XYZ file of C-alpha atoms in Angstrom:
547
model
C 7.898 30.210 37.954
C 6.004 27.386 37.112
C 5.521 25.567 33.998
C 3.524 22.641 33.620
C 0.199 20.650 33.500
C -3.103 21.167 35.038
C -3.658 18.154 37.577
C -0.321 16.774 36.292
C -0.607 12.801 35.589
C 2.483 10.603 36.761
C 4.487 10.383 33.612
C 7.816 8.481 34.018
C 10.439 9.601 30.977
C 12.985 7.508 30.409
C 15.478 10.272 30.226
C 17.169 10.833 33.610
C 15.976 14.327 34.827
C 13.564 14.736 32.999
C 9.799 15.520 34.498
C 6.622 16.197 32.943
C 6.199 19.954 33.253
C 9.811 20.315 31.509
C 8.239 19.612 27.977
C 6.540 23.042 28.378
C 9.360 25.245 28.649
C 10.908 26.796 25.620
C 13.922 24.601 24.167
C 16.623 25.847 21.950
C 19.928 24.031 20.880
C 23.113 25.286 20.982
C 24.747 27.607 18.781
C 27.411 26.117 16.599
C 30.988 26.669 17.968
C 34.336 26.513 15.574
C 35.871 23.609 17.608
C 32.587 21.894 17.140
C 33.074 22.164 13.448
C 36.544 20.888 13.071
C 35.576 18.194 15.226
C 32.465 16.982 12.993
C 34.689 17.488 10.268
C 37.624 15.029 11.457
C 35.539 12.556 11.960
C 34.086 12.932 8.512
C 37.142 12.459 7.070
C 37.673 9.761 8.817
C 34.368 8.314 8.177
C 35.168 9.169 4.510
C 38.503 7.464 4.177
C 37.368 4.501 5.862
C 33.964 4.398 3.222
C 37.208 4.132 0.316
C 38.892 1.604 2.051
C 35.826 -0.375 2.530
C 34.900 0.052 -1.128
C 38.285 -0.689 -2.012
C 37.873 -4.160 -0.377
C 34.246 -4.694 -1.367
C 34.949 -4.484 -5.430
C 37.467 -6.853 -5.481
C 36.934 -9.399 -8.689
C 37.524 -12.451 -6.245
C 34.663 -11.264 -4.768
C 32.149 -12.175 -6.872
C 30.481 -15.304 -6.563
C 27.127 -14.755 -8.237
C 27.250 -12.089 -10.635
C 23.513 -10.953 -10.923
C 23.288 -11.590 -7.091
C 26.566 -9.736 -6.155
C 25.131 -6.509 -8.214
C 22.121 -6.616 -6.451
C 23.669 -6.777 -3.152
C 26.130 -4.399 -4.286
C 23.301 -1.784 -4.985
C 21.407 -2.267 -1.506
C 24.690 -2.348 0.561
C 26.009 0.801 -0.897
C 22.465 2.334 -0.914
C 22.840 2.012 2.736
C 26.305 3.258 3.210
C 25.484 6.558 0.627
C 22.972 7.852 3.244
C 25.078 7.712 6.057
C 27.685 9.369 4.078
C 25.142 12.056 2.844
C 24.460 12.435 6.616
C 27.876 12.997 7.147
C 28.026 15.510 4.339
C 24.873 17.537 6.019
C 26.358 17.668 8.973
C 29.353 19.366 8.109
C 27.319 22.545 7.121
C 25.174 22.554 10.568
C 24.319 26.354 11.252
C 22.014 28.143 13.473
C 20.759 31.388 12.557
C 21.267 34.712 15.230
C 17.937 35.484 16.952
C 16.432 38.615 15.383
C 13.710 40.199 17.367
C 10.538 40.305 15.666
C 9.323 43.726 14.292
C 6.013 45.421 15.515
C 3.591 45.933 13.171
C 3.259 42.671 11.390
C 0.083 41.393 10.162
C 0.012 37.635 10.882
C -2.455 35.390 10.329
C -2.445 30.894 12.211
C -4.205 28.673 9.902
C -4.744 25.394 11.445
C -7.217 23.057 9.853
C -10.258 20.240 10.864
C -11.184 17.424 9.020
C -14.306 14.748 9.895
C -13.422 12.733 12.385
C -11.237 14.732 14.337
C -12.004 15.365 17.911
C -13.544 18.433 18.920
C -11.918 18.489 22.323
C -8.194 18.921 20.772
C -9.569 21.784 19.036
C -10.550 23.839 22.175
C -6.793 23.182 23.580
C -5.029 24.317 20.255
C -7.096 27.562 19.884
C -6.795 28.372 23.423
C -3.211 28.111 22.989
C -3.143 30.191 19.811
C -4.900 32.903 21.613
C -2.129 33.268 24.244
C 0.331 33.748 21.805
C 1.669 37.252 22.395
C 2.106 38.367 19.102
C -0.428 40.262 17.931
C -2.088 37.882 15.143
C -5.695 36.575 13.698
C -6.318 32.905 13.938
C -7.959 30.647 11.244
C -10.059 27.868 11.908
C -10.018 26.495 8.231
C -12.853 23.608 8.690
C -14.601 21.288 6.699
C -16.305 18.937 9.741
C -19.701 20.036 8.929
C -20.483 19.894 12.784
C -21.397 23.086 14.154
C -19.524 22.479 17.730
C -16.544 23.394 15.587
C -17.692 26.971 14.860
C -18.535 27.537 18.665
C -15.211 26.122 19.293
C -13.533 28.763 17.147
C -15.631 31.777 18.419
C -15.314 31.025 21.883
C -11.357 31.411 21.683
C -11.391 34.292 19.567
C -10.717 32.807 16.418
C -12.001 32.963 12.953
C -14.521 30.317 11.603
C -13.983 29.451 7.176
C -16.401 26.912 6.148
C -13.948 25.222 3.555
C -16.414 22.162 2.689
C -15.419 19.700 -0.126
C -12.217 21.629 -1.509
C -10.015 19.325 -3.148
C -6.558 18.819 -2.343
C -7.187 17.922 1.271
C -5.096 20.333 4.006
C -3.172 22.188 1.162
C -6.487 22.974 -0.729
C -7.701 24.199 2.393
C -5.088 26.771 2.793
C -5.062 27.992 -0.718
C -8.775 29.091 -0.376
C -7.671 30.404 3.094
C -5.219 32.552 1.234
C -7.903 34.253 -1.116
C -10.185 35.610 1.520
C -7.294 36.689 4.035
C -5.036 39.221 3.273
C -2.497 38.798 6.266
C 1.376 39.052 4.863
C 2.507 35.965 7.295
C 1.026 32.840 7.623
C 1.903 30.501 10.643
C 0.793 26.863 9.159
C 0.046 25.168 12.641
C -1.571 21.229 12.745
C -4.197 21.266 14.969
C -2.754 18.443 17.341
C 0.015 21.403 18.167
C 0.151 23.504 21.157
C 1.827 26.671 20.650
C 4.006 28.173 23.249
C 3.016 31.960 24.046
C 6.229 33.110 22.189
C 6.169 31.149 19.210
C 6.153 33.637 16.679
C 8.434 35.970 18.499
C 10.833 33.589 18.272
C 10.473 33.142 14.272
C 9.002 36.613 12.909
C 12.200 38.028 13.246
C 14.034 35.958 10.408
C 11.759 37.766 7.867
C 13.654 41.165 8.328
C 15.364 39.381 5.195
C 13.071 40.442 2.201
C 14.553 37.291 0.692
C 13.259 34.548 3.316
C 10.346 32.617 2.291
C 9.318 30.383 4.929
C 10.832 29.996 8.495
C 10.471 26.244 10.210
C 10.806 25.225 13.599
C 11.708 22.300 15.708
C 8.165 19.828 16.217
C 8.278 18.203 19.503
C 5.932 16.223 21.395
C 4.325 15.727 24.439
C 2.573 12.200 24.375
C 5.742 10.043 23.086
C 5.464 8.608 26.902
C 1.992 6.879 26.177
C 3.510 4.131 23.914
C 6.068 1.992 22.549
C 5.323 3.279 19.231
C 4.886 6.593 20.205
C 7.868 6.529 21.803
C 9.614 5.165 18.542
C 7.919 7.261 16.449
C 9.247 10.542 18.449
C 12.718 8.655 18.525
C 12.858 8.833 14.659
C 12.513 12.623 14.408
C 14.939 13.595 16.739
C 17.927 13.856 15.249
C 16.413 15.192 11.981
C 14.855 18.010 13.918
C 18.184 19.011 15.784
C 20.966 18.259 13.784
C 19.482 17.169 10.487
C 17.426 20.439 9.752
C 20.448 22.175 10.924
C 22.361 20.936 8.099
C 20.334 21.575 5.895
C 19.539 25.191 6.468
C 23.597 25.693 6.422
C 23.447 23.959 3.012
C 20.560 26.464 2.248
C 18.094 23.740 1.843
C 15.866 23.776 5.028
C 12.476 22.155 4.858
C 9.005 23.045 5.594
C 7.422 20.329 7.335
C 3.494 20.879 7.193
C 3.185 22.653 10.715
C 4.917 24.948 12.604
C 6.031 26.585 9.502
C 5.424 30.698 8.928
C 5.363 31.456 5.120
C 5.439 35.241 3.680
C 2.083 35.397 1.809
C 3.844 36.588 -1.184
C 6.869 33.905 -1.469
C 3.208 31.165 -1.852
C 1.740 33.285 -4.279
C 4.331 33.615 -6.539
C 4.399 29.607 -6.595
C 0.498 29.679 -7.085
C 0.089 28.707 -3.680
C 0.867 25.808 -0.696
C 2.146 22.359 -2.798
C -0.891 19.918 -3.184
C -0.262 16.127 -2.617
C 0.927 13.793 0.427
C 3.730 15.386 0.813
C 2.638 19.137 0.202
C 5.284 20.648 2.674
C 8.050 19.225 0.822
C 5.963 20.183 -2.664
C 6.043 23.557 -1.402
C 9.515 23.673 -0.084
C 11.105 22.551 -2.902
C 9.136 25.205 -5.189
C 9.724 27.954 -2.869
C 13.314 27.163 -3.099
C 13.331 27.022 -6.699
C 12.027 30.408 -7.099
C 15.037 31.724 -5.415
C 12.928 32.442 -1.879
C 15.223 31.158 1.285
C 14.438 29.175 3.939
C 15.333 29.548 7.853
C 15.189 26.788 10.409
C 14.769 27.885 13.907
C 16.162 24.544 15.705
C 13.549 25.851 18.873
C 10.641 24.032 20.843
C 7.873 26.395 20.798
C 5.382 23.768 20.588
C 4.562 20.514 21.261
C 1.973 17.892 19.254
C 1.306 14.344 18.835
C 2.676 11.298 17.310
C 0.867 8.097 16.489
C 0.298 5.920 19.535
C -0.635 2.628 17.622
C 1.023 0.592 14.774
C -1.599 0.762 12.687
C -1.664 4.173 12.767
C 1.767 4.746 12.453
C 2.106 2.611 9.368
C -0.510 4.305 7.840
C 1.395 7.908 8.241
C 4.248 6.187 6.768
C 2.608 4.432 3.849
C 1.139 8.086 3.037
C 4.503 9.732 3.411
C 6.326 6.890 1.580
C 3.945 7.356 -1.611
C 4.336 11.003 -1.251
C 7.808 11.560 -0.633
C 8.274 10.089 -4.107
C 6.391 12.950 -6.044
C 9.177 15.098 -5.100
C 11.815 12.693 -6.472
C 9.721 11.828 -9.230
C 7.944 14.862 -10.282
C 9.658 18.058 -8.552
C 13.134 17.707 -8.419
C 13.584 16.595 -12.666
C 10.995 19.789 -13.406
C 13.040 21.977 -10.782
C 16.738 20.427 -11.141
C 18.143 23.708 -13.168
C 16.523 25.874 -10.386
C 18.335 24.607 -7.970
C 21.393 24.929 -6.344
C 23.416 21.814 -6.322
C 23.449 21.626 -2.789
C 19.581 21.881 -2.900
C 20.032 19.453 -5.371
C 21.323 17.145 -2.967
C 19.496 17.543 -0.139
C 15.757 16.552 -2.543
C 17.933 13.961 -3.704
C 18.517 12.049 -0.652
C 15.209 13.223 1.100
C 13.186 11.675 -2.012
C 15.125 8.346 -2.002
C 15.202 7.991 1.803
C 12.086 5.276 0.966
C 13.806 2.982 -1.088
C 15.120 1.403 2.102
C 11.907 -0.221 1.697
C 13.261 -2.050 -1.530
C 16.402 -2.966 -0.198
C 15.339 -4.336 3.155
C 14.076 -7.712 1.203
C 17.399 -7.848 -0.553
C 19.284 -8.238 3.267
C 16.683 -10.708 4.348
C 16.729 -12.734 1.278
C 20.604 -13.287 1.265
C 21.335 -15.070 4.384
C 18.591 -17.300 3.518
C 19.418 -18.334 -0.260
C 22.768 -19.179 1.142
C 21.369 -21.479 4.308
C 19.155 -23.257 1.801
C 20.473 -23.482 -1.381
C 24.008 -23.064 -0.798
C 23.651 -19.841 -3.138
C 25.420 -16.656 -2.265
C 26.327 -13.751 -4.366
C 29.864 -12.604 -2.888
C 33.014 -14.497 -1.585
C 33.718 -12.634 1.169
C 35.090 -13.807 4.460
C 32.875 -12.516 7.729
C 35.845 -11.310 9.867
C 37.175 -9.294 6.973
C 33.961 -8.073 6.455
C 33.836 -6.925 9.960
C 37.442 -5.481 10.344
C 36.791 -3.353 7.170
C 33.338 -2.760 7.661
C 33.682 -2.052 11.474
C 35.562 1.443 11.007
C 32.582 2.616 9.058
C 29.975 1.626 11.662
C 31.947 2.942 14.421
C 32.302 6.284 13.215
C 28.555 6.303 12.039
C 27.693 5.672 15.979
C 30.281 7.900 17.314
C 29.226 10.623 14.619
C 25.446 10.313 15.615
C 26.043 10.503 19.418
C 28.002 13.568 18.789
C 25.749 15.712 16.710
C 23.040 14.826 19.116
C 24.432 17.849 20.816
C 22.248 19.997 19.065
C 19.054 18.382 20.181
C 17.106 20.505 21.249
C 15.611 19.053 24.491
C 18.745 16.488 25.267
C 17.085 15.277 28.268
C 14.547 14.119 26.723
C 15.643 13.540 23.040
C 19.267 12.253 23.805
C 20.164 8.360 23.464
C 20.147 4.976 21.559
C 16.856 5.753 19.549
C 16.602 1.760 19.696
C 12.706 1.911 19.389
C 12.936 4.170 16.223
C 15.253 1.484 14.881
C 12.748 -1.096 15.595
C 9.800 0.884 13.927
C 11.904 1.769 10.935
C 12.719 -2.234 10.280
C 9.610 -3.224 10.954
C 8.007 -0.505 8.555
C 10.051 -2.004 5.658
C 6.962 -3.355 3.667
C 5.201 -0.613 4.414
C 7.998 1.376 2.845
C 7.439 -0.859 -0.019
C 4.665 -0.592 -0.963
C 4.940 3.019 -0.765
C 7.780 2.622 -3.597
C 5.566 0.141 -5.698
C 2.414 2.254 -5.352
C 4.788 5.591 -6.532
C 6.457 3.253 -9.685
C 3.060 2.176 -11.157
C 1.550 6.067 -10.495
C -1.076 4.724 -8.165
C -2.426 7.463 -6.058
C -3.994 6.860 -2.350
C -6.135 9.646 -0.324
C -4.860 11.960 1.834
C -6.101 11.185 5.503
C -4.810 12.951 8.436
C -2.666 11.232 10.601
C -4.816 9.521 13.973
C -4.931 11.920 16.932
C -6.009 9.327 19.104
C -4.441 5.635 19.584
C -6.859 3.353 17.532
C -7.053 -0.438 18.787
C -5.332 -2.729 16.117
C -5.803 -6.883 15.814
C -2.032 -8.606 16.817
C -2.107 -10.799 13.847
C -3.167 -8.549 11.474
C -0.404 -5.807 12.417
C 2.316 -8.785 13.006
C 2.076 -11.169 10.908
C 5.516 -10.218 8.768
C 7.222 -10.236 11.935
C 5.867 -13.769 13.000
C 6.457 -15.012 9.237
C 10.182 -14.288 10.045
C 10.584 -15.397 13.147
C 8.896 -18.729 11.635
C 11.061 -18.492 8.557
C 14.217 -18.045 10.758
C 13.814 -21.050 13.508
C 13.121 -23.815 10.844
C 15.814 -22.487 8.955
C 18.341 -22.551 12.238
C 16.601 -25.952 12.943
C 17.640 -27.181 9.822
C 20.945 -25.878 9.711
C 21.594 -27.571 13.355
C 19.935 -31.114 11.884
C 22.047 -30.960 8.696
C 25.255 -30.167 10.322
C 24.803 -32.348 13.653
C 23.588 -35.016 11.681
C 24.263 -34.810 7.875
C 27.752 -33.717 7.528
C 30.664 -35.772 7.616
C 32.928 -34.213 10.810
C 35.775 -33.544 8.462
C 33.573 -30.773 6.058
C 32.206 -29.130 8.983
C 34.735 -26.966 9.787
C 34.854 -26.247 5.771
C 31.796 -24.302 5.838
C 31.868 -22.546 9.398
C 32.287 -19.270 9.006
C 30.129 -18.754 5.818
C 27.113 -20.514 7.541
C 27.527 -18.933 11.531
C 28.195 -15.448 9.716
C 24.894 -15.968 7.480
C 23.278 -16.990 10.632
C 24.217 -13.794 12.379
C 22.863 -11.880 9.291
C 19.645 -13.446 9.516
C 19.375 -13.517 13.399
C 19.764 -9.365 13.892
C 16.297 -8.441 12.229
C 14.889 -11.303 14.230
C 15.628 -9.614 16.977
C 14.442 -6.337 16.058
C 11.260 -8.188 15.499
C 10.736 -8.956 18.476
C 10.332 -4.764 19.166
C 7.739 -4.661 16.720
C 5.842 -7.545 18.133
C 5.808 -5.562 21.726
C 4.176 -2.642 19.405
C 1.978 -5.028 17.747
C 0.261 -6.652 21.148
C 0.179 -2.807 22.739
C -2.010 -1.857 20.184
C -4.560 -4.216 21.240
C -5.084 -1.985 24.095
C -5.434 1.678 24.282
C -3.761 4.462 26.124
C -6.081 5.588 28.733
C -7.997 8.927 27.513
C -6.726 11.639 25.220
C -3.187 12.829 25.583
C -4.687 16.538 25.101
C -7.099 16.080 28.348
C -4.892 17.407 31.241
C -2.900 19.844 29.440
C -3.190 23.585 30.602
C -2.545 25.872 27.750
C -2.390 29.165 30.492
C 1.147 27.280 31.638
C 3.038 26.588 28.761
C 6.359 28.430 27.575
C 8.206 30.549 28.788
C 12.371 30.768 29.355
C 14.201 27.794 28.687
C 15.093 26.137 32.091
């Protein structure tokens, strides 16, 4: 049976053996075997021992050069190490739920929302796909565009149009209002850019046989990741999370709701006063449900595909919204609900809620080499080769573990890899993450703006100035180092500081190399990918058994 795209465009996938039509076939992560758990545990144990050895070496009194800077550097460095260790702890609990057949007769609604400025043509594709979902259901379009064509699109595709204009709470506000005027027992929240497969509901509804399950989340996957460098990098940032990451959270009893592709039990939402409101409304809803003793299930299967941002400006705006919103969990929800969560859930939400602190630590790592190269100030007296010898095993285990857990990616042919583009975008986003952190600290609100569904042209200098400034400072610094050492340092003194100088130059070089990728993304934003990503999608040819 053929599954694919109507008038398929010529698409080249980076991963060997993957073709465009492969995206539209049902995919699932493999089961977790006993041997898998043993190997994961062994890697985590080796990693843990390596971290302890690193800590023993790092915190030696003779390593302190400047106390204040040493403390600041240690906080930044061990925050980064803690993220690695928490990831290993999460992987120790990787689990996959057994498939449960969907019982007949459940009353199910699909909620998808429309906002002003979103392209009407996208809703034709999404609602047509909703109409093909095999399990009986009612699709609702929660519309506040004031555009009569959206009602026509809904009715043409068998959906119920609900005009919900001017409600507070953005997407969550519309969902809560729709809950008041509908009565189905289960609600699939589907973002309008996601194209569901016909078997979507059949893959998840059986999990609600357990009356304590409040929501079931499935994987998010994408169909536009090949359209730009940014789209590829944005997708790469999610692969590990929607495979082994969420599977680990599920094993810990803390699988998260991620805004789209999540089915809620109505009574669960009612018990917490409705869907959470905020920039991170999905996380707010999940933590409240967990605190109310509802269970969550993560089904690592691809049963729909959606969009990631295709241009750097849209990606930055999305990340700012997420960075500001996620702190709502750390600053507001977690302290309030702390006593109602299990210790595993507390750790999971603390980890998620502090993810964007990397925006505050990044400038510390960037600044340290330049303080030494320009002013001779260093936070620690550490030999570069000793740091590599002691820190190398931690890094090695981190890389091996990351490669190992990719066995639980939902679609390895497309998703497996080094994910270097995702790393480039994460490094490029540190000013955005820092802005989100500062806005959260001072309590400044930002509006909920839906992520752009189509690429938006951006000005190169406006997007690339942080990277250009970094490269300029680096070039001037390296030029000064070379000038000083070649012309201003006595030959006998050159060897004394060589290790420290070139070690700092090496640390300063890595972010510059990564900045080159961000420059490519900013340059690419000057021109837009041709057409909309959904233009050639034929929702009649999606889904089916895994090939």
